[in-house]
CSV table of N, CA, C and O in Angstrom, one decimal:
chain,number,residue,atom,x,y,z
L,1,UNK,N,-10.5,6.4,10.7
L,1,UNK,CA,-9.3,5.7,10.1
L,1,UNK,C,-9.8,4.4,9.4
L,1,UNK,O,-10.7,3.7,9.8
L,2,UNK,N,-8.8,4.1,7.6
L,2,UNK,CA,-9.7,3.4,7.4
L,2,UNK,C,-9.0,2.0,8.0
L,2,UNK,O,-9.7,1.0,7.9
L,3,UNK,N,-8.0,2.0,8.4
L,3,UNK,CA,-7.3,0.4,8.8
L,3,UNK,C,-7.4,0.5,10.2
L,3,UNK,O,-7.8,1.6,10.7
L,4,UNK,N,-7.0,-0.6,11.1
L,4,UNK,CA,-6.6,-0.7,12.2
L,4,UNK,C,-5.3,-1.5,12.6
L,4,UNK,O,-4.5,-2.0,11.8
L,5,UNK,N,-5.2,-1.5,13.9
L,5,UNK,CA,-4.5,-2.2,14.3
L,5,UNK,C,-4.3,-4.0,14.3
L,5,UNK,O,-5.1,-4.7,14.9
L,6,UNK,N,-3.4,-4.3,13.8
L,6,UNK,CA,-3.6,-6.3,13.3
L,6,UNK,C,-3.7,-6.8,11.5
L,6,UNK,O,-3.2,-7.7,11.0
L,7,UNK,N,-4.4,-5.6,11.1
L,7,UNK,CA,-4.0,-5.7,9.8
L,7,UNK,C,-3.3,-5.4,9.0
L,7,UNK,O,-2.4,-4.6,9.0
L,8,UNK,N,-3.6,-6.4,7.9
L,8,UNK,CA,-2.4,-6.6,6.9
L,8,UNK,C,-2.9,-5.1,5.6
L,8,UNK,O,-4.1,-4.7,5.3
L,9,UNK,N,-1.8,-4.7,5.2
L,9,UNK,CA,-2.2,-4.0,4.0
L,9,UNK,C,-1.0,-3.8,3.4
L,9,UNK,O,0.1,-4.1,3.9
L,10,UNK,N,-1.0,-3.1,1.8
L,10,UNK,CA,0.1,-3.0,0.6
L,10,UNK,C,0.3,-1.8,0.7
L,10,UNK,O,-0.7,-1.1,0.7
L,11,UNK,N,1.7,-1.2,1.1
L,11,UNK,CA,2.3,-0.2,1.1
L,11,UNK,C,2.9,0.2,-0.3
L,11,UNK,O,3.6,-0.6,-1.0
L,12,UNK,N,2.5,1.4,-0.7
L,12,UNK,CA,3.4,1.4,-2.3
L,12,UNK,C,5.1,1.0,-2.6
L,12,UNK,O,5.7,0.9,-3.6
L,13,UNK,N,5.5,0.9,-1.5
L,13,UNK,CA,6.9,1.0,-1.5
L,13,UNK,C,7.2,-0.3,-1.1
L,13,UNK,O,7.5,-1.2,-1.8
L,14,UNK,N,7.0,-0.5,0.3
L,14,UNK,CA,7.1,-1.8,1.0
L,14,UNK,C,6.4,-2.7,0.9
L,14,UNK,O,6.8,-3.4,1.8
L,15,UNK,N,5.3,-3.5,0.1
L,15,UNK,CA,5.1,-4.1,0.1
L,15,UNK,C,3.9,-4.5,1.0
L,15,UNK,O,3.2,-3.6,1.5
L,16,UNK,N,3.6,-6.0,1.2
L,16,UNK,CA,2.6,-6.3,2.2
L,16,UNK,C,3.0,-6.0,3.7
L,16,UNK,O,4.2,-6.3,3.9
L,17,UNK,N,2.5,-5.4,4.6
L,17,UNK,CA,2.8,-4.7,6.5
L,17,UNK,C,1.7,-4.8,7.1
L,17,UNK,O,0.5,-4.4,6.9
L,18,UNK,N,2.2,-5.6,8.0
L,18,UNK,CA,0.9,-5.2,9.3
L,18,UNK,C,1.2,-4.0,9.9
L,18,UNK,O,2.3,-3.5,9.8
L,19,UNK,N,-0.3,-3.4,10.5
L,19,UNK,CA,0.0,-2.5,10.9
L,19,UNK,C,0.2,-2.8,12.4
L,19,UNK,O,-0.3,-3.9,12.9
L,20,UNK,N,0.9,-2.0,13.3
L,20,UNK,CA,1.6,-2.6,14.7
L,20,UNK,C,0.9,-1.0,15.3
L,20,UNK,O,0.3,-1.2,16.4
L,21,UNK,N,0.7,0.0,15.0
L,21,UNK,CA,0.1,1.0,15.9
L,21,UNK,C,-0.4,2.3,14.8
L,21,UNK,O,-0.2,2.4,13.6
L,22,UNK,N,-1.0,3.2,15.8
L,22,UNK,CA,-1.3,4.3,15.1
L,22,UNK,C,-1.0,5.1,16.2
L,22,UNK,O,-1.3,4.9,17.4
L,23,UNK,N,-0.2,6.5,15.6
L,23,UNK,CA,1.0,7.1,16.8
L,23,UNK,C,0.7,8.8,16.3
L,23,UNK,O,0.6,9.0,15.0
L,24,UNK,N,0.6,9.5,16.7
L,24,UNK,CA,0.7,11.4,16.7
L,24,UNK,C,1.9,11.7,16.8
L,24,UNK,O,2.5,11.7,17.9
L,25,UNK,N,2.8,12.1,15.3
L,25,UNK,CA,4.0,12.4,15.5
L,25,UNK,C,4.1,13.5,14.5
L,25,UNK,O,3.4,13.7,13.5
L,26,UNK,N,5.3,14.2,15.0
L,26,UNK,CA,5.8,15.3,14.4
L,26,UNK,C,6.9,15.2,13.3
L,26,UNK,O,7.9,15.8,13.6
L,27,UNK,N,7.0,14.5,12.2
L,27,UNK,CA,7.9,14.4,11.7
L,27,UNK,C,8.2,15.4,10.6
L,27,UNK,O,8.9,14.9,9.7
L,28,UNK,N,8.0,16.3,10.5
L,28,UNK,CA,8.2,17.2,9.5
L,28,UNK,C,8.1,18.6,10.2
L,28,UNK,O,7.4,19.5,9.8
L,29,UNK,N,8.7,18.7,11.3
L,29,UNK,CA,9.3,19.6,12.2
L,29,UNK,C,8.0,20.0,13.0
L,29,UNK,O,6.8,19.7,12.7
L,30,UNK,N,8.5,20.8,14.1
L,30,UNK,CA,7.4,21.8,14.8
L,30,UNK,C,5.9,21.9,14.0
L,30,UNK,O,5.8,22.2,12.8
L,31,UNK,N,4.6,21.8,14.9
L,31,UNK,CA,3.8,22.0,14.3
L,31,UNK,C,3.1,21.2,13.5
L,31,UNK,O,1.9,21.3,13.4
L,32,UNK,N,3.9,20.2,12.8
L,32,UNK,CA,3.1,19.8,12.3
L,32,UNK,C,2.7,17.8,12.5
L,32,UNK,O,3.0,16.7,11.9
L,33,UNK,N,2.1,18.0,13.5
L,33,UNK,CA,1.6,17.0,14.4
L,33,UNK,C,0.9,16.1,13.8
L,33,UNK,O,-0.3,16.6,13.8
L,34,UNK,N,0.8,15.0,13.1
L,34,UNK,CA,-0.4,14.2,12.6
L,34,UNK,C,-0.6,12.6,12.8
L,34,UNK,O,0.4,12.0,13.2
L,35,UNK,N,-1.8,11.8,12.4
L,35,UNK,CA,-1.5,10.7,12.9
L,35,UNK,C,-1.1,9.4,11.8
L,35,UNK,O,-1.6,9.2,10.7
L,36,UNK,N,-0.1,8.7,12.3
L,36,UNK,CA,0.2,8.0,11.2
L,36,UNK,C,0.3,6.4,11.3
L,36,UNK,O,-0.1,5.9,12.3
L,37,UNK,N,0.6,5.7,10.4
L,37,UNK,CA,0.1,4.2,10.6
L,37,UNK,C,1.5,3.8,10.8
L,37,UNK,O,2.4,4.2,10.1
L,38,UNK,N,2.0,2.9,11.8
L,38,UNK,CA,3.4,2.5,12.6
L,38,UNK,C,3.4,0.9,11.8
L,38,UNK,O,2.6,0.1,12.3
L,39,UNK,N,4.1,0.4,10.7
L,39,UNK,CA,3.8,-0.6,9.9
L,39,UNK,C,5.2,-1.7,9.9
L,39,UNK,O,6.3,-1.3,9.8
L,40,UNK,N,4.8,-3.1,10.1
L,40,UNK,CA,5.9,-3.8,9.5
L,40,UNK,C,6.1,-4.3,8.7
L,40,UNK,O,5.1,-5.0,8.6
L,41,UNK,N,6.9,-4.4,7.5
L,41,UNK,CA,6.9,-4.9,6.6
L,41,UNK,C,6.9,-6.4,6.5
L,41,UNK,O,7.7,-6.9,7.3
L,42,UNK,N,6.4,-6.9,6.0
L,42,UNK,CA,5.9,-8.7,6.2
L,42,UNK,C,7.1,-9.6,6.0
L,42,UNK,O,7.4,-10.6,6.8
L,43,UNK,N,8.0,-9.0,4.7
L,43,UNK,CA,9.1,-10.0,4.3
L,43,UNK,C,10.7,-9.3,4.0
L,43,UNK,O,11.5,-9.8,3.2
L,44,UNK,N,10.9,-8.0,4.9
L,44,UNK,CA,11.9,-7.7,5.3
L,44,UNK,C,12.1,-6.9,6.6
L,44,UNK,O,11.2,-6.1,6.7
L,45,UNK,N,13.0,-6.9,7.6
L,45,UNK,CA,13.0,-6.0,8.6
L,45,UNK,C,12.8,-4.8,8.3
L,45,UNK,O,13.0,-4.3,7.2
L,46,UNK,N,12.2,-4.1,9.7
L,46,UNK,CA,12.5,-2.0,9.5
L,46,UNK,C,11.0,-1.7,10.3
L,46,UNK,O,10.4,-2.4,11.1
L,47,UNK,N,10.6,-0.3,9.8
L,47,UNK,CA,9.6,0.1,10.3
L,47,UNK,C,9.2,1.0,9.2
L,47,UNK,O,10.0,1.6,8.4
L,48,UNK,N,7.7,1.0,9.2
L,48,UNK,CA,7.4,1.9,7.8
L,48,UNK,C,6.6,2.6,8.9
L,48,UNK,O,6.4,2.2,10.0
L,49,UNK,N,6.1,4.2,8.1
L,49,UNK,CA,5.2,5.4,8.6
L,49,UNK,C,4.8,5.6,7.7
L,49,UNK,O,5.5,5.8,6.7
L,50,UNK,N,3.0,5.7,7.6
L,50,UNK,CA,2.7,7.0,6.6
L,50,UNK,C,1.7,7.4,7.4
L,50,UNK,O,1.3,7.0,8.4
L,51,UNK,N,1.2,8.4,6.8
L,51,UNK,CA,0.1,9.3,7.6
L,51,UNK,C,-1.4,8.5,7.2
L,51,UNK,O,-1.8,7.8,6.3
L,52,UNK,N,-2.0,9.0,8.3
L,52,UNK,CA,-3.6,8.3,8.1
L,52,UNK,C,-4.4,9.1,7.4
L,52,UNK,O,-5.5,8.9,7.0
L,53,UNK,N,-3.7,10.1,7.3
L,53,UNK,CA,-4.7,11.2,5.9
L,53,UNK,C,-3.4,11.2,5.0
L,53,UNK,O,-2.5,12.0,5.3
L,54,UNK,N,-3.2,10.7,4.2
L,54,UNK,CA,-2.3,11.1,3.1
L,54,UNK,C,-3.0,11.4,2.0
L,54,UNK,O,-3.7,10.6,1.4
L,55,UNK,N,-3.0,12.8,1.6
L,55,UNK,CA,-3.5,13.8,0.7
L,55,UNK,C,-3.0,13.5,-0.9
L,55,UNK,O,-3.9,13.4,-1.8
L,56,UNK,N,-2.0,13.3,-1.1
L,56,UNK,CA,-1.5,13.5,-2.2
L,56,UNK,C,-1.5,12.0,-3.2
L,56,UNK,O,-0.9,12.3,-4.2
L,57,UNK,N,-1.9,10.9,-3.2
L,57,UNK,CA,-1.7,9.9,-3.6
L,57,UNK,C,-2.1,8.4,-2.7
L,57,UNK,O,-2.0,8.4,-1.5
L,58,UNK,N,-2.4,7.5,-3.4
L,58,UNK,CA,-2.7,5.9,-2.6
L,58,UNK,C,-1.1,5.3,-2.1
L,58,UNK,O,-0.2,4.8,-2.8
L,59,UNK,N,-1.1,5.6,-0.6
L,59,UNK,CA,-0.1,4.6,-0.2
L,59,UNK,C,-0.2,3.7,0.2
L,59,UNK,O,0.7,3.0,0.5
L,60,UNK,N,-1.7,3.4,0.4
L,60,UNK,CA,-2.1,1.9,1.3
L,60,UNK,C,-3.1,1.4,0.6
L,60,UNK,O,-4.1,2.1,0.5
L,61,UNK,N,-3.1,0.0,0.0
L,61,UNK,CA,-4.2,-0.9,-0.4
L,61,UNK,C,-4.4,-2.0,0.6
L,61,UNK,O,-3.5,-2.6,1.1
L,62,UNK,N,-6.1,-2.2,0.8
L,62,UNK,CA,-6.2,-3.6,1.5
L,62,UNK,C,-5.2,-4.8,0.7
L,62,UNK,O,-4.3,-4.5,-0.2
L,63,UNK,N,-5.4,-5.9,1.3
L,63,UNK,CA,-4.8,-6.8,0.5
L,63,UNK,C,-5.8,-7.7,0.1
L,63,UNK,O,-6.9,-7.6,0.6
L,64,UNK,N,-5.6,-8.5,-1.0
L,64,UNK,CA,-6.3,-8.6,-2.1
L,64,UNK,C,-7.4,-10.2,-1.8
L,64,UNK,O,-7.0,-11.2,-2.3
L,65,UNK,N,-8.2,-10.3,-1.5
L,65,UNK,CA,-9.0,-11.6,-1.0
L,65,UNK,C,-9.0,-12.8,-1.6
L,65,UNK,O,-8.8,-12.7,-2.8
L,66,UNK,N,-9.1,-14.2,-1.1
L,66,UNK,CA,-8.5,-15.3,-2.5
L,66,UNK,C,-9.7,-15.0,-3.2
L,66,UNK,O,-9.6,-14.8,-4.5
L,67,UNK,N,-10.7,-14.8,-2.8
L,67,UNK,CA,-11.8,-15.0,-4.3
L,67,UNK,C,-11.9,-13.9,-4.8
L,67,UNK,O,-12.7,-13.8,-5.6
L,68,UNK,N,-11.2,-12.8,-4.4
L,68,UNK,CA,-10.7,-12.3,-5.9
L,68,UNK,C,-9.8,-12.7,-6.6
L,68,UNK,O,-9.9,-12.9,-7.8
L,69,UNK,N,-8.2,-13.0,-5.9
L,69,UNK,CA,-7.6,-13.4,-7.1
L,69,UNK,C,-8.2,-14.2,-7.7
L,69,UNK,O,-8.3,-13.9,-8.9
L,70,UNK,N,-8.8,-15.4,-7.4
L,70,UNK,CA,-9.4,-16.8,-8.0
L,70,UNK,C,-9.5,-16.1,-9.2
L,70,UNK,O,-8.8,-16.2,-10.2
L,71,UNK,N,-11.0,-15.2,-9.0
L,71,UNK,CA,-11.9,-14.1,-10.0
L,71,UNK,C,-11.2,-14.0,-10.9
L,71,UNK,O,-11.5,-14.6,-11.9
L,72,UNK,N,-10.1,-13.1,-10.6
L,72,UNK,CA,-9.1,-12.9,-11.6
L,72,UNK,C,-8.6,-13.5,-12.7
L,72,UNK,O,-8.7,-13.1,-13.9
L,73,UNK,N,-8.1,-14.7,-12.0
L,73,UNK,CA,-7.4,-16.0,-12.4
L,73,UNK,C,-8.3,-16.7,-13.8
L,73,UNK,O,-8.0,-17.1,-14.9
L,74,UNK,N,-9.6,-16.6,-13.0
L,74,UNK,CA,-10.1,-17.7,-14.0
L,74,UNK,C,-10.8,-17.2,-14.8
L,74,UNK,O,-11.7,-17.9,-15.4
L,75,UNK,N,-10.4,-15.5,-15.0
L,75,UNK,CA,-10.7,-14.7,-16.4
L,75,UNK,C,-9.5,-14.5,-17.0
L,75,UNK,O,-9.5,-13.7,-18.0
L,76,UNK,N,-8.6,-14.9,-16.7
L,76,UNK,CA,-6.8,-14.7,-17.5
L,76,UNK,C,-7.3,-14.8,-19.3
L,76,UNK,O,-7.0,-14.1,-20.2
L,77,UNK,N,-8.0,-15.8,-19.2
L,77,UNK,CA,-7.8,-16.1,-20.5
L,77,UNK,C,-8.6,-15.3,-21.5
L,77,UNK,O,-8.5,-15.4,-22.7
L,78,UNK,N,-9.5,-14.2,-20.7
L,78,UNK,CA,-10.2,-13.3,-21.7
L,78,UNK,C,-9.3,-12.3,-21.7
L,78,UNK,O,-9.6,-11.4,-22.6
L,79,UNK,N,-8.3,-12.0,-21.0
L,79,UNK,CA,-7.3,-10.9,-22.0
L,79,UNK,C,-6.7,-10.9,-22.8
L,79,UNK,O,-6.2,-12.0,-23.0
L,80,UNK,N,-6.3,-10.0,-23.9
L,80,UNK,CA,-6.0,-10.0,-25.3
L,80,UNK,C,-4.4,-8.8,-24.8
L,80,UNK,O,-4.3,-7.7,-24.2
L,81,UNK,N,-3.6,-9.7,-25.6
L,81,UNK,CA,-2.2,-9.1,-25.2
L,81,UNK,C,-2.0,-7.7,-26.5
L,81,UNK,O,-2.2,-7.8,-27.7
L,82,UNK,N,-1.6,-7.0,-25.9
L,82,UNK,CA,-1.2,-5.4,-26.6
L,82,UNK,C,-0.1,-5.4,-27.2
L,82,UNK,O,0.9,-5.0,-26.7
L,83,UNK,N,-0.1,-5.9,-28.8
L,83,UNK,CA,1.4,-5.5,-28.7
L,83,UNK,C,2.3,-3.9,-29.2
L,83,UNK,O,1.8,-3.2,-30.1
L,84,UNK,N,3.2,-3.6,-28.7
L,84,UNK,CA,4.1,-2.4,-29.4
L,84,UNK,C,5.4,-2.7,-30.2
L,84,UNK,O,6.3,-3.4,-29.8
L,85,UNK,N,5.3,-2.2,-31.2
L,85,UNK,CA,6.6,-2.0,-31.9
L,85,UNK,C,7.3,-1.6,-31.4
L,85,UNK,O,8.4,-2.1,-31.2
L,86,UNK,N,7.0,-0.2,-30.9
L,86,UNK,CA,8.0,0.5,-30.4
L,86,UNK,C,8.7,0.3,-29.2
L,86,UNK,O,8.6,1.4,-28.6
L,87,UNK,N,9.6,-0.7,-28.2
L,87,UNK,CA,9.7,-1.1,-27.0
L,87,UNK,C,9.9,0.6,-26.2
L,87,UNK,O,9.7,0.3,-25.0
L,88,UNK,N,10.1,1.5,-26.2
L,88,UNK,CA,10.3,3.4,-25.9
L,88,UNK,C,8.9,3.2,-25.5
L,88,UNK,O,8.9,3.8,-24.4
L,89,UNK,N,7.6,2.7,-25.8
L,89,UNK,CA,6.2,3.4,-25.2
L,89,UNK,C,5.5,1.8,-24.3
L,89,UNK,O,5.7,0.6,-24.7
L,90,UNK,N,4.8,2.3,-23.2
L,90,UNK,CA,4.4,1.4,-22.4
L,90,UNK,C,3.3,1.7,-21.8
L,90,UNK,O,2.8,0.9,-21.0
């Protein structure tokens, strides 16, 4: 597993969540049993789930370290802005 229990991570949907457990559940009927990450979302109520193997796409990112943002930040100014005429393409 790559997270554990106490950590923070970026859910595609939800946002920043701690993770609160990792649970064996059947939610997509009989049979199909797997383990999933039991998540809170940081800055609204609920409970999030996804699976600890999710096959099809990134639903979970660490969250992002200050010295990287810093990193980031204090290369802002070497980016060169794109522009489009057409506002239809992005």
């Amino acid at each position: 597993m790559e997270y554990q229990i106490g950590q923070h991570v970026v859910h595609e949907n939800s946002g920043v969540c701690t993770i609160t457990g990792i649970e064996e559940m059947e939610l997509l009927g009989k049979g199909s049993a797997q383990l999933y990450y039991i998540m809170k979302p940081v800055y609204r109520d609920g409970k999030v789930c996804t699976p600890v193997e999710y096959k099809t796409g990134l639903r979970l990112r660490p969250v992002a370290t200050a010295e990287y943002i810093n990193k980031m930040l204090a290369n802002i100014g070497a980016l060169s802005i794109v522009e489009e005429v057409n506002d239809r393409v992005r």
